[in-house]
Short mmCIF file of C-alpha atoms and ligand atoms in Angstrom, two decimals:
data_model
loop_
_atom_site.label_atom_id
_atom_site.label_comp_id
_atom_site.label_asym_id
_atom_site.label_seq_id
_atom_site.Cartn_x
_atom_site.Cartn_y
_atom_site.Cartn_z
CA UNK A 253 49.23 125.52 76.14
CA UNK A 254 51.61 123.00 77.69
CA UNK A 255 54.02 122.24 74.85
CA UNK A 256 55.28 124.57 72.14
CA UNK A 257 57.51 123.44 69.29
CA UNK A 258 59.82 126.13 67.87
CA UNK A 259 61.59 125.12 64.65
CA UNK A 260 64.91 126.66 63.62
CA UNK A 261 65.62 127.68 67.20
CA UNK A 262 69.40 127.35 66.84
CA UNK A 263 69.45 130.00 64.11
CA UNK A 264 69.60 133.78 64.35
CA UNK A 265 65.99 134.84 65.01
CA UNK A 266 64.93 131.45 66.38
CA UNK A 267 67.49 131.57 69.20
CA UNK A 268 66.14 134.94 70.37
CA UNK A 269 62.57 133.59 70.23
CA UNK A 270 63.57 130.46 72.19
CA UNK A 271 65.30 132.56 74.88
CA UNK A 272 62.28 134.84 75.23
CA UNK A 273 59.80 131.94 75.51
CA UNK A 274 61.91 129.76 77.82
CA UNK A 275 62.49 132.65 80.24
CA UNK A 276 59.02 134.19 80.03
CA UNK A 277 56.94 130.98 80.22
CA UNK A 278 58.58 128.66 82.79
CA UNK A 279 55.43 126.50 82.99
CA UNK A 280 55.40 125.74 79.26
CA UNK A 281 57.70 123.11 77.77
CA UNK A 282 59.61 124.65 74.88
CA UNK A 283 61.00 122.22 72.26
CA UNK A 284 63.61 123.43 69.78
CA UNK A 285 63.71 121.36 66.57
CA UNK A 286 66.71 122.18 64.41
CA UNK A 287 68.80 120.35 61.81
CA UNK A 288 71.90 122.37 62.76
CA UNK A 289 72.82 123.35 59.23
CA UNK A 290 75.78 125.74 58.79
CA UNK A 291 73.37 128.48 60.05
CA UNK A 292 72.31 126.73 63.26
CA UNK A 293 74.55 126.84 66.30
CA UNK A 294 73.81 125.64 69.82
CA UNK A 295 76.32 128.18 71.14
CA UNK A 296 73.52 130.69 70.53
CA UNK A 297 71.56 129.08 73.37
CA UNK A 298 74.25 128.17 75.91
CA UNK A 299 72.70 130.47 78.55
CA UNK A 300 69.35 128.65 78.57
CA UNK A 301 70.21 125.07 77.57
CA UNK A 302 69.96 123.70 81.12
CA UNK A 303 66.59 125.28 81.94
CA UNK A 304 64.04 122.61 82.97
CA UNK A 305 61.42 123.77 80.43
CA UNK A 306 63.79 123.55 77.43
CA UNK A 307 64.47 120.53 75.18
CA UNK A 308 66.61 120.44 72.05
CA UNK A 309 65.78 117.95 69.29
CA UNK A 310 68.12 117.55 66.33
CA UNK A 311 66.15 116.73 63.20
CA UNK A 312 65.20 117.64 59.65
CA UNK A 313 61.74 119.01 58.83
CA UNK A 314 62.05 117.50 55.34
CA UNK A 315 61.99 114.00 56.90
CA UNK A 316 58.21 113.36 57.00
CA UNK A 317 58.23 110.03 58.95
CA UNK A 318 60.48 111.62 61.60
CA UNK A 319 58.22 114.68 61.87
CA UNK A 320 55.06 112.52 62.07
CA UNK A 321 56.58 110.41 64.86
CA UNK A 322 57.75 113.50 66.74
CA UNK A 323 54.27 115.06 66.72
CA UNK A 324 52.63 111.74 67.67
CA UNK A 325 55.00 111.44 70.64
CA UNK A 326 54.84 115.02 71.99
CA UNK A 327 51.40 116.27 70.87
CA UNK A 328 52.57 119.90 70.59
CA UNK A 329 49.81 122.41 71.32
CA UNK A 330 51.49 125.19 69.38
CA UNK A 331 54.14 125.48 66.67
CA UNK A 332 56.24 128.53 65.85
CA UNK A 333 57.90 127.67 62.56
CA UNK A 334 61.13 129.51 61.75
CA UNK A 335 63.32 126.73 60.30
CA UNK A 336 64.31 127.68 56.78
CA UNK A 337 67.11 128.20 54.36
CA UNK A 338 67.31 131.97 54.69
CA UNK A 339 70.10 133.45 52.56
CA UNK A 340 69.11 134.89 49.16
CA UNK A 341 72.57 134.46 47.59
CA UNK A 342 72.62 130.76 48.46
CA UNK A 343 69.16 130.37 46.92
CA UNK A 344 70.58 131.74 43.66
CA UNK A 345 73.54 129.35 43.61
CA UNK A 346 71.55 126.34 44.89
CA UNK A 347 67.74 126.66 44.91
CA UNK A 348 66.79 123.02 45.62
CA UNK A 349 67.68 123.06 49.32
CA UNK A 350 65.30 126.04 49.65
CA UNK A 351 62.53 124.19 47.86
CA UNK A 352 62.96 121.10 50.06
CA UNK A 353 63.26 122.83 53.42
CA UNK A 354 61.05 125.88 52.95
CA UNK A 355 58.22 124.28 50.97
CA UNK A 356 58.24 120.51 51.65
CA UNK A 357 59.43 121.01 55.24
CA UNK A 358 56.58 123.42 55.98
CA UNK A 359 54.02 121.06 54.41
CA UNK A 360 55.38 118.16 56.51
CA UNK A 361 54.87 120.17 59.70
CA UNK A 362 51.33 121.15 58.68
CA UNK A 363 50.45 117.51 57.91
CA UNK A 364 51.80 116.30 61.24
CA UNK A 365 50.01 119.08 63.14
CA UNK A 366 46.75 118.29 61.33
CA UNK A 367 47.09 114.56 62.02
CA UNK A 368 47.72 115.15 65.73
CA UNK A 369 44.50 117.00 66.52
CA UNK A 370 40.85 116.03 65.87
CA UNK A 371 39.81 119.20 67.64
CA UNK A 372 41.92 122.31 66.98
CA UNK A 373 40.55 124.32 69.92
CA UNK A 374 43.36 126.10 71.76
CA UNK A 375 45.98 125.04 69.19
CA UNK A 376 48.01 127.22 66.82
CA UNK A 377 50.44 126.91 63.91
CA UNK A 378 52.43 130.15 63.51
CA UNK A 379 54.43 130.55 60.31
CA UNK A 380 57.24 133.12 60.44
CA UNK A 381 57.79 134.63 57.01
CA UNK A 382 59.43 137.50 55.20
CA UNK A 383 58.52 140.76 53.46
CA UNK A 384 60.39 139.48 50.38
CA UNK A 385 57.22 137.59 49.32
CA UNK A 386 55.81 140.95 48.17
CA UNK A 387 58.60 141.48 45.64
CA UNK A 388 60.37 144.78 45.16
CA UNK A 389 59.18 148.38 45.69
CA UNK A 390 60.10 151.40 43.60
CA UNK A 391 61.13 154.65 45.28
CA UNK A 392 57.67 155.15 46.82
CA UNK A 393 55.16 153.09 48.81
CA UNK A 394 55.17 150.45 51.54
CA UNK A 395 54.24 146.76 51.72
CA UNK A 396 50.88 146.21 53.45
CA UNK A 397 49.21 142.90 54.31
CA UNK A 398 47.15 143.19 51.09
CA UNK A 399 50.07 143.85 48.73
CA UNK A 400 49.91 141.09 46.06
CA UNK A 401 52.61 138.45 46.28
CA UNK A 402 55.35 138.88 43.66
CA UNK A 403 58.46 137.01 44.87
CA UNK A 404 61.55 137.36 42.70
CA UNK A 405 64.31 135.11 44.10
CA UNK A 406 64.25 131.34 44.68
CA UNK A 407 64.35 132.15 48.42
CA UNK A 408 61.38 134.51 48.37
CA UNK A 409 59.45 132.23 45.98
CA UNK A 410 59.96 129.31 48.38
CA UNK A 411 58.75 131.43 51.33
CA UNK A 412 55.77 132.68 49.30
CA UNK A 413 54.89 129.06 48.43
CA UNK A 414 55.00 128.08 52.08
CA UNK A 415 52.80 131.06 53.04
CA UNK A 416 50.24 129.96 50.43
CA UNK A 417 50.30 126.36 51.66
CA UNK A 418 49.79 127.50 55.28
CA UNK A 419 46.78 129.63 54.22
CA UNK A 420 45.40 126.77 52.10
CA UNK A 421 45.47 124.41 55.12
CA UNK A 422 43.61 127.06 57.13
CA UNK A 423 41.00 127.58 54.41
CA UNK A 424 40.55 123.92 53.47
CA UNK A 425 40.96 122.02 56.74
CA UNK A 426 40.25 124.78 59.28
CA UNK A 427 43.80 124.59 60.66
CA UNK A 428 44.35 127.46 63.14
CA UNK A 429 47.21 129.46 61.63
CA UNK A 430 48.74 132.89 61.81
CA UNK A 431 51.50 134.35 59.59
CA UNK A 432 53.84 137.30 59.99
CA UNK A 433 56.03 138.87 57.33
CA UNK A 434 59.01 140.79 58.65
CA UNK A 435 61.67 143.08 57.21
CA UNK A 436 65.47 142.71 57.57
CA UNK A 437 66.60 141.80 61.08
CA UNK A 438 69.93 142.74 62.60
CA UNK A 439 71.48 141.97 65.98
CA UNK A 440 73.60 139.43 67.87
CA UNK A 441 74.01 135.85 66.59
CA UNK A 442 73.36 136.53 62.90
CA UNK A 443 75.43 134.32 60.63
CA UNK A 444 78.18 136.45 59.02
CA UNK A 445 77.06 135.91 55.44
CA UNK A 446 74.29 138.51 55.92
CA UNK A 447 75.20 142.15 55.24
CA UNK A 448 75.96 143.57 58.70
CA UNK A 449 77.83 140.73 60.42
CA UNK A 450 79.70 140.03 57.18
CA UNK A 451 80.89 143.64 57.02
CA UNK A 452 81.79 143.71 60.74
CA UNK A 453 83.83 140.51 60.37
CA UNK A 454 85.57 141.76 57.24
CA UNK A 455 86.46 145.09 58.84
CA UNK A 456 87.94 143.16 61.77
CA UNK A 457 90.16 141.23 59.35
CA UNK A 458 90.88 144.18 57.00
CA UNK A 459 89.14 142.35 54.15
CA UNK A 460 87.25 143.94 51.25
CA UNK A 461 83.64 145.05 51.95
CA UNK A 462 81.70 143.81 48.89
CA UNK A 463 78.86 146.17 47.92
CA UNK A 464 76.58 144.66 45.29
CA UNK A 465 75.91 146.92 42.29
CA UNK A 466 75.84 150.60 43.22
CA UNK A 467 74.79 150.00 46.84
CA UNK A 468 71.55 151.89 46.24
CA UNK A 469 69.20 149.04 47.25
CA UNK A 470 67.12 149.85 50.30
CA UNK A 471 66.25 147.63 53.27
CA UNK A 472 64.10 148.33 56.35
CA UNK A 473 66.10 147.25 59.43
CA UNK A 474 64.62 145.91 62.68
CA UNK A 475 66.44 144.81 65.85
CA UNK A 476 66.04 141.03 66.23
CA UNK A 477 64.74 141.17 69.82
CA UNK A 478 61.98 143.52 68.70
CA UNK A 479 61.04 140.88 66.11
CA UNK A 480 61.02 138.22 68.85
CA UNK A 481 58.73 140.47 70.95
CA UNK A 482 56.39 140.83 67.97
CA UNK A 483 56.34 137.04 67.47
CA UNK A 484 55.42 136.58 71.15
CA UNK A 485 52.54 139.03 70.75
CA UNK A 486 51.24 137.61 67.47
CA UNK A 487 51.42 134.06 68.88
CA UNK A 488 49.18 134.85 71.87
CA UNK A 489 47.08 137.75 70.60
CA UNK A 490 47.04 137.46 66.79
CA UNK A 491 43.71 136.74 65.12
CA UNK A 492 43.37 133.24 63.64
CA UNK A 493 43.95 133.14 59.88
CA UNK A 494 45.42 136.67 59.84
CA UNK A 495 48.70 138.05 58.55
CA UNK A 496 50.75 140.72 60.32
CA UNK A 497 53.53 142.77 58.73
CA UNK A 498 56.44 143.59 61.05
CA UNK A 499 59.03 146.25 60.22
CA UNK A 500 61.41 148.81 61.65
CA UNK A 501 60.21 151.93 59.79
CA UNK A 502 63.93 152.35 59.29
CA UNK A 503 65.06 152.46 55.66
CA UNK A 504 68.70 152.60 54.64
CA UNK A 505 70.51 152.27 51.34
CA UNK A 506 73.19 149.58 51.66
CA UNK A 507 76.00 152.02 50.98
CA UNK A 508 74.83 154.53 53.61
CA UNK A 509 74.47 151.76 56.15
CA UNK A 510 77.95 150.39 55.46
CA UNK A 511 79.43 153.90 55.72
CA UNK A 512 77.72 154.32 59.10
CA UNK A 513 79.15 150.97 60.20
CA UNK A 514 82.65 151.93 59.00
CA UNK A 515 82.59 155.13 61.09
CA UNK A 516 81.47 153.25 64.21
CA UNK A 517 84.03 150.48 63.70
CA UNK A 518 86.88 152.99 63.26
CA UNK A 519 85.88 154.60 66.54
CA UNK A 520 85.48 151.34 68.44
CA UNK A 521 88.66 149.78 67.06
CA UNK A 522 90.66 152.97 67.68
CA UNK A 523 91.49 153.35 63.99
CA UNK A 524 91.98 156.65 62.12
CA UNK A 525 88.69 158.08 60.75
CA UNK A 526 87.89 156.80 57.21
CA UNK A 527 90.16 153.73 57.55
CA UNK A 528 87.43 151.08 57.22
CA UNK A 529 85.61 152.86 54.37
CA UNK A 530 88.71 152.33 52.22
CA UNK A 531 87.83 148.62 52.23
CA UNK A 532 84.54 149.27 50.39
CA UNK A 533 84.64 147.45 47.04
CA UNK A 534 81.84 147.57 44.47
CA UNK A 535 81.22 144.07 43.06
CA UNK A 536 78.88 142.49 40.49
CA UNK A 537 75.27 142.95 41.50
CA UNK A 538 73.18 140.10 42.96
CA UNK A 539 71.16 138.46 40.13
CA UNK A 540 67.60 139.85 40.14
CA UNK A 541 68.45 142.10 43.12
CA UNK A 542 65.25 143.54 44.66
CA UNK A 543 65.56 147.33 44.79
CA UNK A 544 63.65 148.27 47.91
CA UNK A 545 61.71 146.70 50.79
CA UNK A 546 59.75 148.79 53.30
CA UNK A 547 57.00 147.71 55.66
CA UNK A 548 53.80 149.40 56.73
CA UNK A 549 53.50 147.99 60.28
CA UNK A 550 50.35 149.92 61.21
CA UNK A 551 48.17 146.79 61.53
CA UNK A 552 50.28 145.16 64.25
CA UNK A 553 50.64 148.56 65.95
CA UNK A 554 46.92 149.37 65.91
CA UNK A 555 45.59 145.87 66.65
CA UNK A 556 48.24 144.42 68.97
CA UNK A 557 50.06 147.52 70.25
CA UNK A 558 53.52 146.48 68.94
CA UNK A 559 56.22 148.99 68.05
CA UNK A 560 60.01 148.68 67.87
CA UNK A 561 61.36 149.40 71.35
CA UNK A 562 64.93 150.29 70.41
CA UNK A 563 66.09 153.31 68.46
CA UNK A 564 68.30 152.25 65.55
CA UNK A 565 71.42 153.96 66.94
CA UNK A 566 71.05 152.02 70.21
CA UNK A 567 70.41 148.67 68.52
CA UNK A 568 73.26 149.24 66.07
CA UNK A 569 75.68 150.08 68.87
CA UNK A 570 74.69 147.01 70.92
CA UNK A 571 75.08 144.87 67.82
CA UNK A 572 78.57 146.09 66.91
CA UNK A 573 79.68 145.68 70.55
CA UNK A 574 78.30 142.13 70.62
CA UNK A 575 80.31 141.03 67.56
CA UNK A 576 83.45 142.74 68.85
CA UNK A 577 83.19 141.04 72.23
CA UNK A 578 82.18 137.65 70.79
CA UNK A 579 85.13 137.06 68.45
CA UNK A 580 85.24 133.38 69.42
CA UNK A 581 81.63 132.95 68.24
CA UNK A 582 82.49 134.69 64.95
CA UNK A 583 85.61 132.59 64.44
CA UNK A 584 83.74 129.42 65.35
CA UNK A 585 80.87 129.93 62.91
CA UNK A 586 83.12 131.13 60.07
CA UNK A 587 85.42 128.11 60.26
CA UNK A 588 84.88 125.05 58.04
CA UNK A 589 82.61 124.92 55.02
CA UNK A 590 81.48 128.50 55.28
CA UNK A 591 84.92 129.95 54.64
CA UNK A 592 85.29 127.78 51.53
CA UNK A 593 81.88 128.94 50.21
CA UNK A 594 82.72 132.59 50.89
CA UNK A 595 86.21 132.49 49.43
CA UNK A 596 84.91 130.81 46.24
CA UNK A 597 82.46 133.69 45.79
CA UNK A 598 84.64 136.66 46.52
CA UNK A 599 88.34 135.78 46.35
P1 NAD B 34 68.89 131.32 59.98
O1 NAD B 34 69.40 130.86 58.66
O2 NAD B 34 69.78 132.08 60.88
O3 NAD B 34 68.37 130.05 60.83
C1 NAD B 34 67.62 129.02 60.24
C2 NAD B 34 67.63 127.84 61.20
O4 NAD B 34 66.85 126.79 60.60
C3 NAD B 34 69.03 127.26 61.46
O5 NAD B 34 69.21 127.02 62.84
C4 NAD B 34 69.02 125.96 60.68
O6 NAD B 34 69.87 124.96 61.25
C5 NAD B 34 67.56 125.55 60.72
N1 NAD B 34 67.19 124.69 59.59
C6 NAD B 34 67.46 124.89 58.28
N2 NAD B 34 66.99 123.87 57.54
C7 NAD B 34 66.38 123.01 58.40
C8 NAD B 34 65.68 121.78 58.25
N3 NAD B 34 65.55 121.22 57.05
N4 NAD B 34 65.16 121.19 59.34
C9 NAD B 34 65.31 121.75 60.58
N5 NAD B 34 65.97 122.90 60.79
C10 NAD B 34 66.50 123.53 59.71
O7 NAD B 34 67.54 132.12 59.66
P2 NAD B 34 66.94 133.42 60.36
O8 NAD B 34 67.54 134.60 59.73
O9 NAD B 34 66.99 133.24 61.81
O10 NAD B 34 65.43 133.31 59.86
C11 NAD B 34 64.49 132.54 60.58
C12 NAD B 34 63.15 132.60 59.87
O11 NAD B 34 62.72 133.96 59.81
C13 NAD B 34 63.18 132.10 58.44
O12 NAD B 34 61.97 131.40 58.19
C14 NAD B 34 63.25 133.36 57.60
O13 NAD B 34 62.65 133.16 56.34
C15 NAD B 34 62.47 134.32 58.45
N6 NAD B 34 62.84 135.75 58.33
C16 NAD B 34 64.15 136.14 58.45
C17 NAD B 34 64.45 137.50 58.39
C18 NAD B 34 65.88 138.00 58.55
O14 NAD B 34 66.13 139.19 58.37
N7 NAD B 34 66.84 137.17 58.90
C19 NAD B 34 63.45 138.44 58.18
C20 NAD B 34 62.11 137.99 58.03
C21 NAD B 34 61.83 136.64 58.13
O1 DAU B 35 63.69 141.26 54.11
C1 DAU B 35 63.81 140.13 54.93
C2 DAU B 35 64.95 139.27 54.43
O2 DAU B 35 66.15 139.96 54.76
C3 DAU B 35 64.93 137.87 55.04
O3 DAU B 35 63.78 137.19 54.63
C4 DAU B 35 66.18 137.09 54.61
O4 DAU B 35 66.21 135.83 55.26
C5 DAU B 35 67.40 137.89 55.01
O5 DAU B 35 68.57 137.23 54.56
C6 DAU B 35 67.35 139.30 54.42
O6 DAU B 35 67.50 139.25 52.98
P1 DAU B 35 68.44 140.31 52.20
O7 DAU B 35 68.83 139.74 50.92
O8 DAU B 35 67.82 141.66 52.22
O9 DAU B 35 69.69 140.35 53.25
P2 DAU B 35 71.29 140.35 53.01
O10 DAU B 35 71.89 140.62 54.36
O11 DAU B 35 71.74 139.16 52.26
O12 DAU B 35 71.51 141.63 52.10
C7 DAU B 35 71.07 142.92 52.49
C8 DAU B 35 71.36 143.87 51.35
O13 DAU B 35 72.79 144.03 51.23
C9 DAU B 35 70.89 143.38 50.01
O14 DAU B 35 70.44 144.49 49.23
C10 DAU B 35 72.14 142.77 49.37
C11 DAU B 35 73.24 143.63 49.94
N1 DAU B 35 74.56 142.95 50.13
C12 DAU B 35 74.55 141.79 50.84
C13 DAU B 35 75.73 141.13 51.09
C14 DAU B 35 75.74 139.83 51.85
C15 DAU B 35 75.73 143.52 49.66
O15 DAU B 35 75.72 144.59 49.02
N2 DAU B 35 76.91 142.87 49.91
C16 DAU B 35 76.96 141.69 50.59
O16 DAU B 35 78.07 141.12 50.77
#
């Protein structure tokens, strides 16, 4: 492959994928297509922006004529599609943006990819998706690649729709596709509306730590660079038309995780033990809150040899240190519209 398009590369996971590909494949031109919504930030890529094999393109995947022209001009050999509206709470307060970007935007990319190539040999469309398409687990069991889809939020329903459309283009038109469904990521550069960076930022500012409901919901946490490594592997080695689940084998209830974070933050900020935990505030539960997600990642382990490389304690420590030493980044991304949105919800 000579040209790979990565969408959503200015966002959290996308920026780690861009960095990995730009550094690892100097002979491949890497194009980053991003609308730069509130969640996209070019600061995330300042260390690689001047590399000769990297090009940034500002644009909206919902704009079909723009996407068609872009593909006609560059003839991308491969696409790794991450651009999306990604925050469940926002999908509850405003679902339409999710429907436009996640469903229509994905279909626009598929159409443009299909129109570009008469012969699909050596080409690939990789759709990066989420474990939330499977719905919610009870106390037992894990999501496998054959778990029936049962999305519950507007976000997960929009991602499930896009997964189905990607598979339909594979089945109907023979488009070469691969899909992965990953659990909750954590790490540097995550927008501070998601649980961990939100809590870190609030502890910094001595603000309340809002725990939805009783805090008993469970998530399976994976370090973002391990997800980027898995994406690299699936892109080159994944079997056409297949789906791979990616997860951390690392389940935490929200309240236990926030208590762990509070202890670490007290230590790192030189505060008395149990200071940050006093900020924990139970608030109204998220509407339709999924109880538990947990991934069975044995397929990607057995077929492609992927496993998380970092132990959770290491990844967690690196993450907290990153936010504490990148206060300017945090202040930059939380200025403007975001603060208004957040304050309206919680203050
Ligand atoms: P993010 O919100 O941090 O980044 C999304 C990026 O997409 C931003 O840079 C944004 O500007 C861009 N974007 C949004 N709408 C666009 C549009 N219409 N056109 C072009 N660009 C647009 O998201 P993330 O957490 O990095 O997630 C990336 C992908 O991975 C998403 O598809 C998400 O569903 C999936 N995913 C995320 C997680 C997670 O834990 N964060 C887990 C599994 C899967
Ligand atoms: O499972 C993968 C998904 O993980 C991704 O597809 C999504 O893009 C990503 O946002 C994430 O979804 P969650 O809803 O699980 O992540 P979030 O960080 O929003 O919330 C994690 C848990 O913490 C969830 O049970 C809700 C809870 N929560 C969240 C926030 C923001 C709180 O209790 N308080 C909060 O303030």
